[in-house]
Short mmCIF file of C-alpha atoms in Angstrom, two decimals:
data_model
loop_
_atom_site.label_atom_id
_atom_site.label_comp_id
_atom_site.label_asym_id
_atom_site.label_seq_id
_atom_site.Cartn_x
_atom_site.Cartn_y
_atom_site.Cartn_z
CA LYS B 1 -53.97 122.10 -98.15
CA VAL B 2 -54.04 118.79 -99.70
CA ILE B 3 -56.27 116.99 -97.79
CA LYS B 4 -58.79 119.91 -98.02
CA GLU B 5 -58.40 119.79 -101.50
CA GLU B 6 -59.26 116.07 -101.26
CA GLY B 7 -62.81 116.57 -99.74
CA LYS B 8 -61.33 115.71 -96.82
CA ALA B 9 -62.98 117.63 -93.10
CA PRO B 10 -60.31 119.43 -91.27
CA GLU B 11 -61.55 118.50 -88.11
CA ASN B 12 -61.73 114.68 -90.00
CA PHE B 13 -58.34 114.74 -90.39
CA ALA B 14 -56.19 114.60 -87.70
CA ALA B 15 -56.68 111.07 -87.37
CA ASP B 16 -55.42 110.46 -90.38
CA PHE B 17 -51.51 111.06 -88.89
CA GLY B 18 -52.15 110.49 -85.26
CA TYR B 19 -53.37 114.20 -83.64
CA SER B 20 -55.26 113.98 -80.72
CA GLU B 21 -58.58 115.81 -81.24
CA LYS B 22 -58.00 118.34 -79.04
CA MET B 23 -55.49 119.05 -82.64
CA SER B 24 -58.62 119.66 -84.46
CA PHE B 25 -58.72 123.35 -83.44
CA LYS B 26 -55.83 123.98 -84.17
CA LEU B 27 -56.13 121.89 -87.74
CA LYS B 28 -58.97 124.11 -88.43
CA ASN B 29 -56.74 127.01 -88.64
CA ALA B 30 -53.63 125.80 -90.13
CA ALA B 31 -56.35 124.75 -92.95
CA ARG B 32 -57.82 128.11 -92.56
CA ASP B 33 -54.91 130.20 -93.10
CA ALA B 34 -53.22 127.47 -95.86
CA ALA B 35 -56.42 128.35 -97.66
CA ARG B 36 -55.28 131.29 -98.38
CA ILE B 37 -51.74 131.08 -99.45
CA SER B 38 -51.27 128.92 -103.29
CA MET B 39 -49.82 125.13 -103.94
CA LYS B 40 -47.45 127.33 -105.90
CA GLY B 41 -46.93 129.41 -102.08
CA ILE B 42 -46.23 127.26 -100.10
CA THR B 43 -43.76 125.35 -102.20
CA GLU B 44 -41.54 128.39 -102.15
CA CYS B 45 -42.24 128.66 -98.30
CA ILE B 46 -41.21 124.73 -98.15
CA GLU B 47 -38.21 125.59 -100.59
CA ALA B 48 -37.28 128.26 -97.96
CA PHE B 49 -37.08 126.52 -95.45
CA ASP B 50 -34.48 124.13 -97.48
CA GLU B 51 -32.49 127.15 -98.36
CA CYS B 52 -31.90 128.41 -94.15
CA ASP B 53 -31.92 124.83 -93.37
CA ALA B 54 -28.60 124.57 -95.95
CA ASN B 55 -26.93 127.79 -95.04
CA LEU B 56 -27.42 127.55 -91.46
CA LYS B 57 -25.42 123.66 -92.24
CA PHE B 58 -22.85 124.55 -94.69
CA SER B 59 -22.05 127.62 -95.22
CA ARG B 60 -20.77 130.65 -92.62
CA MET B 61 -23.51 132.75 -92.40
CA ASN B 62 -24.23 133.62 -88.99
CA GLU B 63 -27.77 132.24 -87.79
CA LYS B 64 -29.30 135.34 -87.25
CA THR B 65 -28.41 135.75 -90.05
CA ALA B 66 -30.10 132.94 -91.64
CA ILE B 67 -33.14 133.04 -89.60
CA GLU B 68 -33.84 136.54 -90.08
CA GLN B 69 -33.25 135.77 -94.40
CA LEU B 70 -35.97 133.31 -93.65
CA VAL B 71 -38.59 135.51 -92.92
CA THR B 72 -38.03 137.80 -94.91
CA ASN B 73 -38.62 135.43 -98.01
CA LEU B 74 -41.01 133.75 -96.52
CA ALA B 75 -42.71 137.46 -95.88
CA VAL B 76 -42.27 137.72 -99.28
CA ILE B 77 -43.69 134.05 -100.99
CA ILE B 78 -46.68 134.85 -98.72
CA GLU B 79 -47.59 138.80 -99.98
CA ARG B 80 -46.85 137.96 -103.44
CA SER B 81 -49.40 134.29 -103.55
CA ARG B 82 -51.91 136.55 -101.78
#
């Protein structure tokens, strides 16, 4: 999303990340999907992943519960971000 906001087309930034040309289709789809979510929403999603990671590493939370909580949090963030 940030690269697109800088004016680069998805098909042109595969090389920026060292991806093969085959990845350009996936990158186009990712850019399309990311356009539907605000930058604040993307930041909140990253924070949700970080929280899940911490729960898995440092708490006694069951792995399944931590993943279920992550998926629920992501769904709420994405819905609110649209």
